[in-house]
């Protein structure tokens, strides 16, 4: 059977990479003794499938992984049934500090992979380099733009992409929060992940260049905290101090839902500000 | 000495978004602790002077980390060398070296203790002392500043670091770290006897008290004196104890019984990928195979095996605790462990319930029997097997006492290829004493013959011959040898490349000869190398074991500026009467034994393993009152490397050394004048 887990990744552990997280999960699953199925071949690996990679340095309240449990008999039928209820606690106990399993639930056989299914993510972005009014102005300009060109490198070649269709929603929290070296402005952003997603750093670069027609955002930094990138746009340098993924959504036929249905009564929407607090960044 | 303890994390965190592999700096590994520092507890910062990925798996550091944190009077945290990008960020932001557990600045710790596993990290040691905010020279540190300690294999010639490190520890650290802790605590409390003439609270008093501990060497308690050679260049004449209580010789520490030290109990599981990323369980310490080039084998004697039941328990508990699916049973020659097959079989049995456990035996012995064991345990991933014949001809292997016959090697390789392996890697050394071009070229001949054997089983086998340049090490029979020059090593590699060209299936790899020679500077230099290391460090030469960071000219310029040369330090053959910079430090081996072994080497005569033959009194057991702890008196089956070999016939030595020695000392190695060729002429 396939079990889907939602987990958070906050605090110092957010500086590990997507691959590191996969290896943490492998070891954690072996330690719990869960009957995970292994791939065939010379180097059998536990069968797990992670969703969209979280950039190194970003935190998240909504990461997902699918794990295949049990053994299949010749007809492809699961030979065991696992009650996922106790799994979050058991796994959290053996995962590193900062990785917390929030929820587990069975996934119907034949469900598409997380990677393909998820179409949109919501982010809380902590920005330095401008005040709330400045960011609000830039956001308004960005949303009015018809195209947001960005130069990306693909297969060793530079290509021009348009970010604009991927920026679904974007707004500024009315009050700055205190983070690290000082106050940051909090952006709440819904960014599409398909066909090509927008990285939080790319969005911030776009905000630097917004309103400068024809100006192209070149070579965005791949990391959070873009302060190492020289220059900045004509609108001045913005620094993405932190990015926290708050939600992931699967959109289908105008409907949108989380990869795991929330347990119990639907909880209130988590504000970007609150998300940053939970990520241990305030 | 209540120093202010405040986490640097708020200052570190903003730097991490801008550096490669930021998780190197976050800590949080499974098995790590967050010790609470008290005013009383002596705080240790254990440092590995290389990257996190190289340093984290180091078992010595992990063992001491646990032992110290189990004590009520000590706390220990860890640190590693920040990579160049992080160091630049730290220096720009004014962030000093910090610990990974509490992210405390290094300077608030009582003791900064380095693990010295390799000579090329010496400039990193100086860099880390500087990053800690301490004066790099020990003599300039004040009473309240952190004590800098170092141990590990390179401590057996610590003189190149004598200017920077307050005290060195020789040998096993398990017991002595406790004694250092207690001595430090007593000194700080103002308790206990003070050496005559030293103010009780002074740093000198602390150092002199530490110098009285067995296995602790305090370089500032010894005054070096130099004299002129005939040609005017200075050589070390004496190292005179400065104080009445200073011991004239420091002996290494040896723990008698590994069974009493089942560490690490809580091996650290890193969050990022590191080298040797698996559970490691130490089978035994020490090796008496007697390979004459091998410093590790010489300085870790006697052999002390861990009881089989304890090994099995450590594996079972370790796997359950860590979630690793691979365990390495480590030692200098794991197949020599008494009853290794039984241990492996029981570990496999125990793993049946959990499944998916693979076992690896690093340092395979070269024989078919050992491959059989490897085949048993590597059922899953049969990618490559590595053997280390080290020398290209039987004569060469007799010189180095790595007594593997061609038949042993071919049988091992045959067994490997016939049982499904497709890649075999062979380790060789070049630049060995008495090595002729015939010996050098023997490397390619052996490797090519191995390819031929593999072809019988599979059309596309590969054999990799990995050739390292030989670096003579302190406390070994080859400590007197004049190392091959960069040019000579380059010439030999060219020979090998030409010979290997066109041999299908053979791939040749080699180490940079320049790095080999620089390693030789650090491995046998005296205190004057301290100035060289400081200059190289000041010119930006850190991470010297990383080829992209290494530049020979930094070293030759620094040598020149210090009035030294490669000839003085590396290339020069030493004579029997010359004082070696480490002669006041003992790994337990009699100097006479080492010299005799040097002469036996030049006569190409092998020496059997004393585990299964009568004692030849190397000094390791008799001197320390410790004996071999070996469960079986029967040599391992498969018998190579000193068991069942005919060792009586020494070969003729075709090369005679002409060395430059201090006046009045006859040249060494004058064992025949068949080919009166000097090292220098061989180069030409």
Coordinates of C-alpha atoms in Angstrom, one line a residue, chain B residues 36-364:
Chain B
X36 CA 25.6 22.4 29.1
X37 CA 28.8 24.2 30.0
X38 CA 29.3 24.9 33.7
X39 CA 32.0 26.9 35.4
X40 CA 33.6 23.8 36.6
X41 CA 33.6 21.5 33.6
X42 CA 36.6 21.7 31.3
X43 CA 35.3 22.5 27.8
X44 CA 36.9 20.8 24.8
X45 CA 36.4 21.8 21.2
X46 CA 37.4 18.8 19.1
X47 CA 38.5 19.9 15.7
X48 CA 39.1 18.0 12.5
X49 CA 41.2 20.3 10.2
X50 CA 39.5 19.3 7.0
X51 CA 36.0 19.7 5.6
X52 CA 33.0 18.4 7.5
X53 CA 32.5 15.5 5.0
X54 CA 36.1 14.2 5.5
X55 CA 36.2 14.9 9.2
X56 CA 32.8 13.9 10.5
X57 CA 33.3 10.1 10.1
X58 CA 36.6 10.2 12.0
X59 CA 36.3 7.5 14.6
X60 CA 39.0 8.8 16.9
X61 CA 37.3 12.2 17.2
X62 CA 33.9 10.5 17.8
X63 CA 35.3 8.2 20.5
X64 CA 36.8 11.1 22.4
X65 CA 33.7 13.2 22.0
X66 CA 31.7 10.5 23.7
X67 CA 34.2 9.7 26.4
X68 CA 34.5 13.4 27.3
X69 CA 30.8 14.1 27.4
X70 CA 30.3 11.1 29.6
X71 CA 32.5 12.6 32.2
X72 CA 31.1 14.9 34.9
X73 CA 34.0 17.2 34.7
X74 CA 34.2 17.8 30.9
X75 CA 32.0 18.8 28.0
X76 CA 33.0 18.4 24.3
X77 CA 31.7 20.0 21.1
X78 CA 33.0 19.6 17.5
X79 CA 34.2 21.8 14.7
X80 CA 35.6 21.2 11.2
X81 CA 37.5 23.4 8.8
X82 CA 35.0 25.8 7.1
X83 CA 35.4 25.6 3.3
X84 CA 37.0 28.6 1.6
X85 CA 33.7 30.3 0.7
X86 CA 32.5 30.0 4.3
X87 CA 35.8 31.2 5.7
X88 CA 35.7 34.3 3.5
X89 CA 32.1 35.0 4.7
X90 CA 33.1 34.4 8.4
X91 CA 36.1 36.7 8.2
X92 CA 34.1 39.4 6.4
X93 CA 31.4 39.2 9.0
X94 CA 33.8 39.0 11.9
X95 CA 32.5 35.5 12.9
X96 CA 35.1 33.3 14.5
X97 CA 35.5 29.6 14.3
X98 CA 32.5 28.1 16.1
X99 CA 31.3 24.8 17.5
X100 CA 28.5 22.8 15.8
X101 CA 26.6 21.9 18.9
X102 CA 26.0 25.2 20.6
X103 CA 27.5 27.4 17.9
X104 CA 29.8 28.9 20.6
X105 CA 32.9 30.7 19.5
X106 CA 36.0 28.6 19.7
X107 CA 37.8 31.1 21.9
X108 CA 35.4 30.4 24.8
X109 CA 36.5 26.8 25.1
X110 CA 39.2 25.7 27.5
X111 CA 40.9 23.3 25.0
X112 CA 41.0 23.3 21.3
X113 CA 42.0 19.8 20.3
X114 CA 43.0 18.8 16.7
X115 CA 43.0 15.4 15.1
X116 CA 46.0 15.1 12.9
X117 CA 45.4 12.4 10.3
X118 CA 47.4 13.7 7.4
X119 CA 50.3 16.1 7.0
X120 CA 48.8 18.2 4.3
X121 CA 46.2 19.6 6.7
X122 CA 48.9 21.4 8.8
X123 CA 48.2 24.8 7.2
X124 CA 44.5 24.2 8.1
X125 CA 45.5 23.7 11.7
X126 CA 47.2 27.1 11.8
X127 CA 44.3 28.6 9.9
X128 CA 41.7 27.3 12.4
X129 CA 43.8 28.5 15.4
X130 CA 43.7 31.9 13.7
X131 CA 40.0 31.7 13.0
X132 CA 39.5 30.9 16.6
X133 CA 40.9 34.3 17.4
X134 CA 44.0 33.0 19.0
X135 CA 47.6 34.0 18.3
X136 CA 48.8 31.3 15.9
X137 CA 52.1 30.9 17.8
X138 CA 51.8 29.1 21.1
X139 CA 54.4 31.3 22.7
X140 CA 52.3 34.4 22.2
X141 CA 49.2 33.0 23.9
X142 CA 48.3 34.3 27.3
X143 CA 47.3 32.5 30.4
X144 CA 43.5 32.7 29.8
X145 CA 43.6 31.8 26.2
X146 CA 42.5 28.4 24.9
X147 CA 44.9 25.6 25.2
X148 CA 45.7 24.1 21.8
X149 CA 46.2 20.3 21.8
X150 CA 46.7 17.8 18.9
X151 CA 46.8 14.1 18.6
X152 CA 46.5 11.4 15.9
X153 CA 49.0 9.7 13.6
X154 CA 50.9 12.8 12.6
X155 CA 51.6 13.6 16.3
X156 CA 54.5 11.0 15.9
X157 CA 56.5 13.7 14.3
X158 CA 54.8 16.9 15.6
X159 CA 57.8 19.1 15.2
X160 CA 56.5 21.0 12.2
X161 CA 53.6 22.1 14.3
X162 CA 55.6 22.7 17.5
X163 CA 55.4 26.4 17.2
X164 CA 51.6 26.5 17.0
X165 CA 50.4 23.7 19.3
X166 CA 50.7 23.8 23.1
X167 CA 50.9 20.1 23.6
X168 CA 50.6 16.8 21.6
X169 CA 49.2 13.5 22.6
X170 CA 50.9 10.3 21.4
X171 CA 49.0 7.1 20.9
X172 CA 45.5 6.1 22.1
X173 CA 43.5 9.0 23.5
X174 CA 40.9 7.2 25.5
X175 CA 42.5 7.5 28.9
X176 CA 44.8 10.5 28.5
X177 CA 41.9 13.0 27.6
X178 CA 40.6 12.3 31.1
X179 CA 44.0 13.0 32.7
X180 CA 44.4 16.2 30.7
X181 CA 40.9 17.3 31.9
X182 CA 41.8 16.6 35.5
X183 CA 45.2 18.4 35.2
X184 CA 43.6 21.4 33.6
X185 CA 40.8 21.6 36.2
X186 CA 43.3 21.3 39.1
X187 CA 45.5 24.0 37.6
X188 CA 42.5 26.3 37.1
X189 CA 41.4 25.7 40.7
X190 CA 44.9 26.4 41.9
X191 CA 45.2 22.9 43.3
X192 CA 48.1 20.4 43.1
X193 CA 51.8 20.8 42.9
X194 CA 53.4 23.6 40.7
X195 CA 56.6 23.0 38.9
X196 CA 59.6 24.9 40.4
X197 CA 60.0 28.4 39.1
X198 CA 56.7 28.7 37.4
X199 CA 54.0 31.0 38.8
X200 CA 51.1 28.6 39.8
X201 CA 48.5 30.3 37.7
X202 CA 50.7 30.8 34.6
X203 CA 50.4 29.0 31.3
X204 CA 53.9 27.7 31.7
X205 CA 52.8 26.0 35.0
X206 CA 49.9 24.4 33.2
X207 CA 52.1 23.2 30.3
X208 CA 54.8 21.8 32.6
X209 CA 52.2 20.0 34.6
X210 CA 50.8 18.5 31.4
X211 CA 54.3 17.5 30.3
X212 CA 54.4 15.1 33.2
X213 CA 51.4 13.1 31.9
X214 CA 52.4 9.9 30.1
X215 CA 51.9 10.3 26.4
X216 CA 51.8 14.1 26.5
X217 CA 54.5 16.0 24.7
X218 CA 54.9 19.8 25.3
X219 CA 57.3 21.1 22.7
X220 CA 58.0 24.3 24.6
X221 CA 59.6 22.2 27.3
X222 CA 62.4 21.3 24.8
X223 CA 65.0 23.6 23.3
X224 CA 66.2 22.6 19.8
X225 CA 69.9 23.1 18.8
X226 CA 71.3 22.9 15.4
X227 CA 74.8 22.4 14.0
X228 CA 76.4 22.9 10.6
X229 CA 76.9 20.1 8.1
X230 CA 80.1 19.9 6.2
X231 CA 78.5 21.9 3.4
X232 CA 77.3 24.5 5.8
X233 CA 73.6 23.6 6.0
X234 CA 72.3 23.2 9.5
X235 CA 71.0 20.0 10.9
X236 CA 69.3 19.3 14.2
X237 CA 71.8 18.5 16.9
X238 CA 69.8 18.1 20.0
X239 CA 66.5 18.8 21.7
X240 CA 67.3 19.5 25.3
X241 CA 64.7 19.4 28.1
X242 CA 64.3 22.9 29.5
X243 CA 63.2 22.0 33.0
X244 CA 64.4 19.6 35.7
X245 CA 61.1 17.6 35.6
X246 CA 60.8 17.5 31.8
X247 CA 61.0 13.8 30.6
X248 CA 63.8 13.2 28.1
X249 CA 61.5 10.8 26.2
X250 CA 57.8 10.7 25.7
X251 CA 56.2 7.3 25.2
X252 CA 52.9 6.8 23.4
X253 CA 49.8 5.8 25.3
X254 CA 48.3 2.3 24.7
X255 CA 45.0 1.0 25.9
X256 CA 45.5 -2.6 26.8
X257 CA 42.1 -3.9 26.1
X258 CA 39.7 -2.7 23.4
X259 CA 36.9 -4.6 25.1
X260 CA 36.8 -1.9 27.8
X261 CA 36.2 0.8 25.3
X262 CA 33.2 -0.1 23.2
X263 CA 33.1 3.3 21.5
X264 CA 31.6 4.9 19.7
X265 CA 28.3 3.8 21.3
X266 CA 26.4 6.5 19.6
X267 CA 28.1 6.9 16.2
X268 CA 27.2 10.3 14.7
X269 CA 24.8 10.0 11.7
X270 CA 25.3 13.1 9.6
X271 CA 22.5 15.0 7.9
X272 CA 24.5 15.3 4.7
X273 CA 26.6 12.8 2.7
X274 CA 30.1 12.2 4.0
X275 CA 32.9 9.8 3.3
X276 CA 32.6 6.4 4.8
X277 CA 28.9 7.1 5.3
X278 CA 28.0 3.9 7.1
X279 CA 28.2 2.3 10.5
X280 CA 31.8 1.6 11.4
X281 CA 32.8 -0.9 14.0
X282 CA 36.5 -1.3 14.9
X283 CA 37.6 -5.0 14.9
X284 CA 41.1 -4.4 16.2
X285 CA 43.7 -1.8 16.6
X286 CA 47.3 -2.3 15.6
X287 CA 48.9 -4.4 12.8
X288 CA 52.0 -6.5 12.8
X289 CA 52.1 -7.4 9.2
X290 CA 55.2 -5.2 9.3
X291 CA 54.9 -3.4 6.0
X292 CA 57.9 -1.1 6.3
X293 CA 56.4 1.9 4.6
X294 CA 53.3 1.9 6.8
X295 CA 53.3 4.3 9.6
X296 CA 49.9 3.3 10.8
X297 CA 51.0 -0.3 11.2
X298 CA 54.2 0.7 13.1
X299 CA 52.8 3.2 15.5
X300 CA 49.6 1.4 16.6
X301 CA 51.2 -1.9 17.8
X302 CA 50.5 -4.2 19.5
X303 CA 47.5 -5.9 17.9
X304 CA 44.5 -5.7 20.2
X305 CA 41.3 -7.5 19.0
X306 CA 37.9 -6.6 20.1
X307 CA 36.0 -9.7 21.4
X308 CA 33.8 -11.1 18.7
X309 CA 30.7 -11.0 20.8
X310 CA 31.2 -7.3 21.4
X311 CA 31.7 -6.7 17.7
X312 CA 28.4 -8.4 17.0
X313 CA 26.6 -6.5 19.7
X314 CA 28.0 -3.1 18.5
X315 CA 26.8 -3.9 14.9
X316 CA 23.4 -5.0 16.0
X317 CA 22.9 -2.0 18.3
X318 CA 24.5 0.4 15.8
X319 CA 22.3 -0.7 12.9
X320 CA 19.1 -0.4 15.0
X321 CA 20.1 3.0 16.3
X322 CA 21.4 4.6 13.1
X323 CA 19.3 3.1 10.4
X324 CA 22.4 2.6 8.3
X325 CA 22.2 -0.3 5.8
X326 CA 25.9 -0.8 5.6
X327 CA 28.5 -1.6 8.2
X328 CA 32.2 -1.6 7.8
X329 CA 34.3 -3.8 10.1
X330 CA 37.4 -1.6 10.3
X331 CA 41.0 -2.2 11.1
X332 CA 44.3 -2.0 9.3
X333 CA 43.8 -5.5 7.8
X334 CA 40.3 -6.7 8.7
X335 CA 40.7 -10.2 7.1
X336 CA 43.4 -10.9 9.8
X337 CA 40.8 -10.7 12.6
X338 CA 40.7 -14.1 14.4
X339 CA 37.6 -16.0 13.1
X340 CA 36.5 -13.2 10.8
X341 CA 34.3 -15.7 8.8
X342 CA 32.4 -16.6 11.9
X343 CA 31.9 -13.0 12.9
X344 CA 30.7 -12.1 9.4
X345 CA 28.4 -15.1 9.3
X346 CA 26.8 -14.2 12.6
X347 CA 26.4 -10.5 11.7
X348 CA 24.7 -11.6 8.4
X349 CA 22.4 -13.9 10.4
X350 CA 21.5 -11.2 12.8
X351 CA 20.7 -8.9 9.9
X352 CA 18.4 -11.5 8.2
X353 CA 15.5 -10.1 10.3
X354 CA 16.1 -6.5 9.3
X355 CA 17.4 -7.4 5.8
X356 CA 19.3 -5.1 3.4
X357 CA 22.5 -4.9 5.5
X358 CA 25.7 -5.0 3.6
X359 CA 29.0 -5.5 5.3
X360 CA 32.3 -4.2 4.0
X361 CA 35.8 -5.2 5.0
X362 CA 38.1 -2.3 4.1
X363 CA 41.8 -3.3 3.6
X364 CA 41.2 -6.7 2.1

